[in-house]
Amino acid sequence: MNDIRQGEKILNPKTLKKLEFDKIQKQLLDYTFFEGGRKKILAMKPSSNYELVIRLLDETEEAMEILRYGRPEFLSGLKVLDDQLKRVKAGGLLNAAELWDIYCLLSASRKAVKCMKSYNCSRLSRLAAGIEINSDLEKKLHKAVSHEGALRDDASPALKNIRNQINSIRLRIREYLQEFIRSGNNQKMLQDLLVTERDGRYVVPVKQEYRNEVKGVVHDESASGATVFVEPLAVVEQNNRIRGLQIEERREIERILRDLSQAVASFALELIYNLDILGELDCIFARAQMAYKTNSYRPCINTSGVIDISRGKHPLLGEKAVPLDIKLGEDFDILVITGPNTGGKTVALKTIGLLCLMAMSGLFIPARENSRISIFKSVFIDIGDEQSIEQSLSTFSSHMSNIITILEQVDERSLVLLDELGAGTDPVEGAVLARVILEELRDKKAKVVITTHQSELKTFAYQNDRVENACVEFDPITLKPTYKLTIGMPGQSNAFEIASRLGLKRSLVQKAKEMLPEREMEIGNMIRQLQESRRNLDVSSREIEILKEQLLKEREFIEKEKQKLYLAKEEILSRAREEAKQYLAGVKREADEAIKELKELLKKKEQPPKWHEIETARRKLKEVNSKQKTGFAERNKTKVEQEIKAGDYVLIEDINQNGYVLEGPNSQGEMVIQVGALKLSVKKELIKKSDFPGEKGLKQYNQSYHLEKARHISKEIDVRGKTVEDALIEIDKYLDDANLVGLDSVRIIHGKGTGTLRAAIHGYLKNHPHVKDFKDAIREEGGFGVTVIRLV
């Protein structure tokens, strides 16, 4: 199992050491539970196998999900028992403490399988499925052995009987001796009034001068000789009986241990395999714990050589690490980083290499979500002072030996990291050599990151495809490096500025500048101007992004308000249509009744209806038929007689809604009426003046509207299964309604899943005007699957 999970030997130990991968392993050790996990971590190596890397990352992600609900405490207290299991398998005997350790292993194995099954973790469940459970042996060991590492009395009936006899005899002996020392005749002969033991036998301390007065066996005397420890004759036989029972006890214990050891031996191979899997689980949970502690995220893995790290930090620098944005393999294959000494070039180089190794080992990386990391078949690095006294090599010679080895082995699936390429020799010759080396690496299609001070290599990046410049920024005001990496812009060494800051005379600095070749001076000035322009452009871009974000928020707010108005308008119109429908139904019902009465009168042939009865029915039918026409006509007549102007309160008769006039009639005879939150265009003939009581009426309308909302709004909303966009739209409308009716707190149910929806909702809530603060619910109320919000 170890060989398939550790990956291939794609790196030599020196590469791992130079990139400080061993320090990442040491950090991981702090998160393990037992030695088995620590062994797995120390044996961990990056892999170039895509399927294996994906599996390792899946396992880390699933372990992080489990850690949300608690730590895997079943792994604590375990011990590596390889030697004990080999011994018992060969017929050896395990002591009680070792049997307790075996019990702990069996218990942890059972709990691990149960834990993995209780969560939707396919990778970890598949790993735990290889664990063999032996409940019978586990129960047998738990019954026989205590956590102190001793056999329990219930380990066998015979052992229990023997120990009960021993305890009973000891009790009788102590009772006799307590009576002996309390006797007034004996106290004068005793040095102390106590009962003690010597060689497992109960004795009393007798003064030397009375040793012959107390009949019994002398077992010991004090260092001064003033006290002798005597076993009275009355208890000698009882003490002898205890000795005999203790011999029987040892024989019974040995028999029990042999039986239990044989039971363990028959299951030894399975226990060794279980221990290996539990060590693997410990390693996986350590990776998950470290991801939480370092705020790391899962990288997107590819095999095409593309690296796109967003806000990546060197994992060993902690909070002081400056985040870097790094790209390689998409638009260019070679990145040439230039800039001043102590500016962060080497840190950037190491960050790229170390983050790649971490991802290829199944570790999450301290960078933003969706950062992309490629799997490389091999990673090469040449960094630091490589001077070798033993081999009589200078720094340049040692560097060149490494580079020659790299050129012989590199291919299109290699990542090459070269620090200070071309340094350590004549600058002109070094620059030419560096250029040739880069051309060879480019021809072999390797992915390369180099740091250099050579100006020729800056020009090389401009002159060749698939090669790009980058620089570590330098603050021209404070004359200090910012440690930020900027791609697309060459850097300057800033030697003059640094020398001046460190105290070199200005006259000497100025003299040095005058001796600088004119071409170099022009290039330096050009780069400085480009950097200044780049900084100004970045500032402008940030301001534009802020304005764009504000405009998008305003547009979103307007769209939501528009949607609310539309829904309110539809609600009013729907209510008006319903009222009109009911009114027409009433009119039709009255008409039907009048016609029915008339027909009944006409059917009475034997007794013709009287004229006044027919006239009454006819008038009733006529009234019903003309009811609408006369009603509207009268109202229209009234409206014609009334003068309506802006600011008047009116009644819209079609929908029976009050409002006030915002604008007078236009060319089509329509007036703009404010009805609640709506503005409606209404024909002048359909409105009439009313005594709508102004602000008081509006307030009552708003209150009734709010009360209606309050009766129906829930204190929680469920957005599980929705896309992020749909969920945020629904949440925004819900928060507006909740704020409108005055709720103080609400809950959003979004589920746990991968955490994407939860993260999007939390990001959205941070700047929401109605939100005071928010947090995850307590575990009993949904935990990370529910967000509790306090409203402003």
mmCIF file of N, CA and C in Angstrom, residues 698-791:
data_model
loop_
_atom_site.group_PDB
_atom_site.id
_atom_site.type_symbol
_atom_site.label_atom_id
_atom_site.label_comp_id
_atom_site.label_asym_id
_atom_site.label_seq_id
_atom_site.Cartn_x
_atom_site.Cartn_y
_atom_site.Cartn_z
ATOM 1 N N LEU A 698 -51.915 57.454 4.109
ATOM 2 C CA LEU A 698 -50.761 56.727 3.564
ATOM 3 C C LEU A 698 -50.111 55.880 4.632
ATOM 4 N N LYS A 699 -50.029 56.433 5.827
ATOM 5 C CA LYS A 699 -49.423 55.677 6.914
ATOM 6 C C LYS A 699 -50.236 54.440 7.223
ATOM 7 N N GLN A 700 -51.580 54.607 7.267
ATOM 8 C CA GLN A 700 -52.436 53.449 7.524
ATOM 9 C C GLN A 700 -52.295 52.413 6.424
ATOM 10 N N TYR A 701 -52.158 52.880 5.194
ATOM 11 C CA TYR A 701 -51.995 51.940 4.076
ATOM 12 C C TYR A 701 -50.699 51.158 4.220
ATOM 13 N N ASN A 702 -49.623 51.900 4.542
ATOM 14 C CA ASN A 702 -48.327 51.211 4.708
ATOM 15 C C ASN A 702 -48.357 50.230 5.864
ATOM 16 N N GLN A 703 -49.035 50.649 6.969
ATOM 17 C CA GLN A 703 -49.108 49.748 8.116
ATOM 18 C C GLN A 703 -49.852 48.478 7.775
ATOM 19 N N SER A 704 -50.967 48.612 7.077
ATOM 20 C CA SER A 704 -51.731 47.407 6.714
ATOM 21 C C SER A 704 -50.930 46.531 5.764
ATOM 22 N N TYR A 705 -50.156 47.196 4.858
ATOM 23 C CA TYR A 705 -49.322 46.425 3.937
ATOM 24 C C TYR A 705 -48.239 45.666 4.696
ATOM 25 N N HIS A 706 -47.619 46.368 5.669
ATOM 26 C CA HIS A 706 -46.575 45.716 6.457
ATOM 27 C C HIS A 706 -47.136 44.592 7.309
ATOM 28 N N LEU A 707 -48.325 44.821 7.907
ATOM 29 C CA LEU A 707 -48.943 43.772 8.717
ATOM 30 C C LEU A 707 -49.261 42.549 7.873
ATOM 31 N N GLU A 708 -49.714 42.802 6.637
ATOM 32 C CA GLU A 708 -50.012 41.687 5.750
ATOM 33 C C GLU A 708 -48.740 40.882 5.456
ATOM 34 N N LYS A 709 -47.627 41.613 5.231
ATOM 35 C CA LYS A 709 -46.339 40.945 5.016
ATOM 36 C C LYS A 709 -45.928 40.147 6.251
ATOM 37 N N ALA A 710 -46.062 40.790 7.421
ATOM 38 C CA ALA A 710 -45.615 40.169 8.665
ATOM 39 C C ALA A 710 -46.370 38.885 8.965
ATOM 40 N N ARG A 711 -47.654 38.827 8.542
ATOM 41 C CA ARG A 711 -48.434 37.621 8.822
ATOM 42 C C ARG A 711 -47.951 36.432 8.009
ATOM 43 N N HIS A 712 -47.344 36.684 6.882
ATOM 44 C CA HIS A 712 -47.007 35.600 5.974
ATOM 45 C C HIS A 712 -45.511 35.298 5.874
ATOM 46 N N ILE A 713 -44.638 36.228 6.285
ATOM 47 C CA ILE A 713 -43.195 36.016 6.089
ATOM 48 C C ILE A 713 -42.651 35.036 7.128
ATOM 49 N N SER A 714 -41.768 34.139 6.713
ATOM 50 C CA SER A 714 -41.144 33.166 7.611
ATOM 51 C C SER A 714 -39.827 33.724 8.123
ATOM 52 N N LYS A 715 -39.351 33.200 9.260
ATOM 53 C CA LYS A 715 -38.069 33.639 9.817
ATOM 54 C C LYS A 715 -36.892 32.866 9.256
ATOM 55 N N GLU A 716 -37.132 32.031 8.260
ATOM 56 C CA GLU A 716 -36.027 31.339 7.605
ATOM 57 C C GLU A 716 -36.373 31.105 6.146
ATOM 58 N N ILE A 717 -35.315 30.962 5.332
ATOM 59 C CA ILE A 717 -35.481 30.719 3.900
ATOM 60 C C ILE A 717 -34.567 29.576 3.502
ATOM 61 N N ASP A 718 -35.038 28.686 2.639
ATOM 62 C CA ASP A 718 -34.292 27.497 2.218
ATOM 63 C C ASP A 718 -33.876 27.673 0.762
ATOM 64 N N VAL A 719 -32.559 27.736 0.499
ATOM 65 C CA VAL A 719 -32.061 27.914 -0.874
ATOM 66 C C VAL A 719 -31.238 26.716 -1.315
ATOM 67 N N ARG A 720 -31.375 25.564 -0.641
ATOM 68 C CA ARG A 720 -30.624 24.372 -1.040
ATOM 69 C C ARG A 720 -31.036 23.938 -2.439
ATOM 70 N N GLY A 721 -30.057 23.526 -3.236
ATOM 71 C CA GLY A 721 -30.332 23.037 -4.581
ATOM 72 C C GLY A 721 -30.368 24.136 -5.629
ATOM 73 N N LYS A 722 -30.288 25.417 -5.227
ATOM 74 C CA LYS A 722 -30.319 26.515 -6.184
ATOM 75 C C LYS A 722 -28.905 26.893 -6.602
ATOM 76 N N THR A 723 -28.807 27.522 -7.770
ATOM 77 C CA THR A 723 -27.511 28.052 -8.195
ATOM 78 C C THR A 723 -27.191 29.268 -7.336
ATOM 79 N N VAL A 724 -25.917 29.675 -7.343
ATOM 80 C CA VAL A 724 -25.507 30.828 -6.548
ATOM 81 C C VAL A 724 -26.281 32.073 -6.953
ATOM 82 N N GLU A 725 -26.442 32.287 -8.275
ATOM 83 C CA GLU A 725 -27.121 33.487 -8.764
ATOM 84 C C GLU A 725 -28.577 33.515 -8.314
ATOM 85 N N ASP A 726 -29.296 32.393 -8.508
ATOM 86 C CA ASP A 726 -30.706 32.339 -8.114
ATOM 87 C C ASP A 726 -30.869 32.486 -6.608
ATOM 88 N N ALA A 727 -29.969 31.845 -5.859
ATOM 89 C CA ALA A 727 -30.052 31.910 -4.403
ATOM 90 C C ALA A 727 -29.869 33.341 -3.900
ATOM 91 N N LEU A 728 -28.891 34.079 -4.465
ATOM 92 C CA LEU A 728 -28.629 35.444 -4.011
ATOM 93 C C LEU A 728 -29.790 36.381 -4.341
ATOM 94 N N ILE A 729 -30.422 36.189 -5.510
ATOM 95 C CA ILE A 729 -31.596 37.006 -5.866
ATOM 96 C C ILE A 729 -32.712 36.767 -4.859
ATOM 97 N N GLU A 730 -32.973 35.509 -4.553
ATOM 98 C CA GLU A 730 -34.050 35.166 -3.628
ATOM 99 C C GLU A 730 -33.744 35.659 -2.220
ATOM 100 N N ILE A 731 -32.478 35.556 -1.796
ATOM 101 C CA ILE A 731 -32.091 36.019 -0.466
ATOM 102 C C ILE A 731 -32.241 37.534 -0.346
ATOM 103 N N ASP A 732 -31.865 38.269 -1.397
ATOM 104 C CA ASP A 732 -31.962 39.723 -1.359
ATOM 105 C C ASP A 732 -33.410 40.180 -1.182
ATOM 106 N N LYS A 733 -34.321 39.573 -1.941
ATOM 107 C CA LYS A 733 -35.742 39.924 -1.822
ATOM 108 C C LYS A 733 -36.251 39.575 -0.423
ATOM 109 N N TYR A 734 -35.820 38.423 0.076
ATOM 110 C CA TYR A 734 -36.267 37.981 1.392
ATOM 111 C C TYR A 734 -35.777 38.945 2.473
ATOM 112 N N LEU A 735 -34.513 39.399 2.396
ATOM 113 C CA LEU A 735 -33.976 40.326 3.396
ATOM 114 C C LEU A 735 -34.698 41.668 3.353
ATOM 115 N N ASP A 736 -35.062 42.136 2.141
ATOM 116 C CA ASP A 736 -35.830 43.374 2.033
ATOM 117 C C ASP A 736 -37.171 43.246 2.748
ATOM 118 N N ASP A 737 -37.854 42.118 2.502
ATOM 119 C CA ASP A 737 -39.150 41.897 3.148
ATOM 120 C C ASP A 737 -38.997 41.791 4.656
ATOM 121 N N ALA A 738 -37.970 41.057 5.112
ATOM 122 C CA ALA A 738 -37.735 40.894 6.549
ATOM 123 C C ALA A 738 -37.439 42.227 7.207
ATOM 124 N N ASN A 739 -36.654 43.068 6.549
ATOM 125 C CA ASN A 739 -36.346 44.392 7.067
ATOM 126 C C ASN A 739 -37.596 45.270 7.085
ATOM 127 N N LEU A 740 -38.447 45.108 6.061
ATOM 128 C CA LEU A 740 -39.652 45.918 5.923
ATOM 129 C C LEU A 740 -40.611 45.675 7.085
ATOM 130 N N VAL A 741 -40.730 44.397 7.499
ATOM 131 C CA VAL A 741 -41.679 44.082 8.571
ATOM 132 C C VAL A 741 -41.023 44.141 9.942
ATOM 133 N N GLY A 742 -39.708 44.420 10.005
ATOM 134 C CA GLY A 742 -39.066 44.641 11.286
ATOM 135 C C GLY A 742 -38.553 43.416 12.000
ATOM 136 N N LEU A 743 -38.256 42.339 11.259
ATOM 137 C CA LEU A 743 -37.671 41.165 11.910
ATOM 138 C C LEU A 743 -36.263 41.513 12.409
ATOM 139 N N ASP A 744 -35.888 40.953 13.574
ATOM 140 C CA ASP A 744 -34.556 41.249 14.122
ATOM 141 C C ASP A 744 -33.510 40.221 13.713
ATOM 142 N N SER A 745 -33.957 39.005 13.381
ATOM 143 C CA SER A 745 -33.009 37.980 12.946
ATOM 144 C C SER A 745 -33.710 36.977 12.048
ATOM 145 N N VAL A 746 -32.950 36.383 11.107
ATOM 146 C CA VAL A 746 -33.476 35.383 10.184
ATOM 147 C C VAL A 746 -32.418 34.307 9.999
ATOM 148 N N ARG A 747 -32.810 33.168 9.380
ATOM 149 C CA ARG A 747 -31.899 32.054 9.109
ATOM 150 C C ARG A 747 -31.955 31.696 7.633
ATOM 151 N N ILE A 748 -30.773 31.429 7.059
ATOM 152 C CA ILE A 748 -30.693 30.976 5.668
ATOM 153 C C ILE A 748 -30.191 29.542 5.677
ATOM 154 N N ILE A 749 -30.989 28.620 5.117
ATOM 155 C CA ILE A 749 -30.615 27.207 5.033
ATOM 156 C C ILE A 749 -30.014 26.975 3.647
ATOM 157 N N HIS A 750 -28.700 26.748 3.583
ATOM 158 C CA HIS A 750 -28.029 26.556 2.300
ATOM 159 C C HIS A 750 -27.361 25.194 2.175
ATOM 160 N N GLY A 751 -27.352 24.410 3.249
ATOM 161 C CA GLY A 751 -26.723 23.092 3.188
ATOM 162 C C GLY A 751 -25.203 23.187 3.285
ATOM 163 N N LYS A 752 -24.565 22.038 3.417
ATOM 164 C CA LYS A 752 -23.117 21.994 3.555
ATOM 165 C C LYS A 752 -22.438 21.783 2.211
ATOM 166 N N GLY A 753 -22.690 20.643 1.552
ATOM 167 C CA GLY A 753 -22.123 20.363 0.227
ATOM 168 C C GLY A 753 -20.642 20.627 0.176
ATOM 169 N N THR A 754 -20.224 21.287 -0.911
ATOM 170 C CA THR A 754 -18.795 21.604 -1.063
ATOM 171 C C THR A 754 -18.428 22.917 -0.387
ATOM 172 N N GLY A 755 -19.431 23.664 0.103
ATOM 173 C CA GLY A 755 -19.153 24.934 0.750
ATOM 174 C C GLY A 755 -19.170 26.122 -0.184
ATOM 175 N N THR A 756 -19.371 25.897 -1.506
ATOM 176 C CA THR A 756 -19.346 27.003 -2.480
ATOM 177 C C THR A 756 -20.512 27.966 -2.249
ATOM 178 N N LEU A 757 -21.724 27.410 -2.088
ATOM 179 C CA LEU A 757 -22.906 28.253 -1.894
ATOM 180 C C LEU A 757 -22.783 29.020 -0.587
ATOM 181 N N ARG A 758 -22.303 28.363 0.482
ATOM 182 C CA ARG A 758 -22.137 29.036 1.772
ATOM 183 C C ARG A 758 -21.146 30.195 1.643
ATOM 184 N N ALA A 759 -20.027 29.946 0.969
ATOM 185 C CA ALA A 759 -19.003 30.994 0.814
ATOM 186 C C ALA A 759 -19.559 32.177 0.032
ATOM 187 N N ALA A 760 -20.333 31.924 -1.051
ATOM 188 C CA ALA A 760 -20.901 32.997 -1.862
ATOM 189 C C ALA A 760 -21.889 33.820 -1.039
ATOM 190 N N ILE A 761 -22.719 33.138 -0.233
ATOM 191 C CA ILE A 761 -23.710 33.846 0.587
ATOM 192 C C ILE A 761 -23.003 34.702 1.639
ATOM 193 N N HIS A 762 -21.965 34.153 2.301
ATOM 194 C CA HIS A 762 -21.231 34.922 3.308
ATOM 195 C C HIS A 762 -20.558 36.139 2.675
ATOM 196 N N GLY A 763 -19.992 35.958 1.498
ATOM 197 C CA GLY A 763 -19.375 37.088 0.818
ATOM 198 C C GLY A 763 -20.390 38.159 0.478
ATOM 199 N N TYR A 764 -21.599 37.748 0.100
ATOM 200 C CA TYR A 764 -22.652 38.697 -0.269
ATOM 201 C C TYR A 764 -23.162 39.444 0.954
ATOM 202 N N LEU A 765 -23.268 38.741 2.103
ATOM 203 C CA LEU A 765 -23.843 39.337 3.313
ATOM 204 C C LEU A 765 -22.913 40.374 3.939
ATOM 205 N N LYS A 766 -21.594 40.280 3.667
ATOM 206 C CA LYS A 766 -20.630 41.161 4.318
ATOM 207 C C LYS A 766 -20.960 42.640 4.093
ATOM 208 N N ASN A 767 -21.445 42.996 2.890
ATOM 209 C CA ASN A 767 -21.683 44.403 2.552
ATOM 210 C C ASN A 767 -23.167 44.713 2.390
ATOM 211 N N HIS A 768 -24.051 43.848 2.851
ATOM 212 C CA HIS A 768 -25.483 44.084 2.668
ATOM 213 C C HIS A 768 -25.958 45.145 3.663
ATOM 214 N N PRO A 769 -26.712 46.142 3.232
ATOM 215 C CA PRO A 769 -27.114 47.256 4.110
ATOM 216 C C PRO A 769 -28.042 46.832 5.241
ATOM 217 N N HIS A 770 -28.795 45.742 5.080
ATOM 218 C CA HIS A 770 -29.736 45.321 6.122
ATOM 219 C C HIS A 770 -29.083 44.407 7.159
ATOM 220 N N VAL A 771 -27.840 43.941 6.910
ATOM 221 C CA VAL A 771 -27.224 42.922 7.757
ATOM 222 C C VAL A 771 -26.309 43.574 8.794
ATOM 223 N N LYS A 772 -26.587 43.291 10.056
ATOM 224 C CA LYS A 772 -25.737 43.778 11.146
ATOM 225 C C LYS A 772 -24.536 42.870 11.319
ATOM 226 N N ASP A 773 -24.790 41.577 11.448
ATOM 227 C CA ASP A 773 -23.730 40.577 11.479
ATOM 228 C C ASP A 773 -24.349 39.212 11.204
ATOM 229 N N PHE A 774 -23.492 38.216 11.011
ATOM 230 C CA PHE A 774 -23.979 36.870 10.736
ATOM 231 C C PHE A 774 -22.969 35.849 11.229
ATOM 232 N N LYS A 775 -23.446 34.614 11.413
ATOM 233 C CA LYS A 775 -22.584 33.527 11.886
ATOM 234 C C LYS A 775 -23.212 32.193 11.513
ATOM 235 N N ASP A 776 -22.402 31.109 11.607
ATOM 236 C CA ASP A 776 -22.936 29.772 11.398
ATOM 237 C C ASP A 776 -23.797 29.380 12.589
ATOM 238 N N ALA A 777 -24.852 28.589 12.315
ATOM 239 C CA ALA A 777 -25.713 28.110 13.382
ATOM 240 C C ALA A 777 -24.940 27.132 14.268
ATOM 241 N N ILE A 778 -25.446 26.948 15.492
ATOM 242 C CA ILE A 778 -24.827 25.922 16.350
ATOM 243 C C ILE A 778 -25.088 24.564 15.750
ATOM 244 N N ARG A 779 -24.290 23.579 16.172
ATOM 245 C CA ARG A 779 -24.340 22.255 15.536
ATOM 246 C C ARG A 779 -25.738 21.652 15.586
ATOM 247 N N GLU A 780 -26.455 21.803 16.758
ATOM 248 C CA GLU A 780 -27.785 21.194 16.891
ATOM 249 C C GLU A 780 -28.803 21.829 15.951
ATOM 250 N N GLU A 781 -28.550 23.040 15.449
ATOM 251 C CA GLU A 781 -29.498 23.733 14.579
ATOM 252 C C GLU A 781 -29.048 23.784 13.126
ATOM 253 N N GLY A 782 -28.069 22.957 12.773
ATOM 254 C CA GLY A 782 -27.660 22.887 11.365
ATOM 255 C C GLY A 782 -26.196 23.138 11.136
ATOM 256 N N GLY A 783 -25.473 23.738 12.113
ATOM 257 C CA GLY A 783 -24.030 23.940 11.969
ATOM 258 C C GLY A 783 -23.669 24.751 10.736
ATOM 259 N N PHE A 784 -22.693 24.281 9.956
ATOM 260 C CA PHE A 784 -22.210 24.994 8.783
ATOM 261 C C PHE A 784 -23.222 24.991 7.638
ATOM 262 N N GLY A 785 -24.316 24.265 7.771
ATOM 263 C CA GLY A 785 -25.339 24.249 6.721
ATOM 264 C C GLY A 785 -26.368 25.343 6.870
ATOM 265 N N VAL A 786 -26.285 26.139 7.966
ATOM 266 C CA VAL A 786 -27.266 27.197 8.223
ATOM 267 C C VAL A 786 -26.513 28.447 8.655
ATOM 268 N N THR A 787 -26.899 29.619 8.123
ATOM 269 C CA THR A 787 -26.323 30.908 8.510
ATOM 270 C C THR A 787 -27.382 31.728 9.241
ATOM 271 N N VAL A 788 -27.028 32.195 10.452
ATOM 272 C CA VAL A 788 -27.943 33.018 11.256
ATOM 273 C C VAL A 788 -27.552 34.480 11.070
ATOM 274 N N ILE A 789 -28.555 35.335 10.732
ATOM 275 C CA ILE A 789 -28.293 36.741 10.410
ATOM 276 C C ILE A 789 -29.032 37.627 11.407
ATOM 277 N N ARG A 790 -28.299 38.606 11.947
ATOM 278 C CA ARG A 790 -28.961 39.660 12.724
ATOM 279 C C ARG A 790 -29.136 40.872 11.819
ATOM 280 N N LEU A 791 -30.367 41.404 11.764
ATOM 281 C CA LEU A 791 -30.682 42.518 10.878
ATOM 282 C C LEU A 791 -30.485 43.851 11.587
#
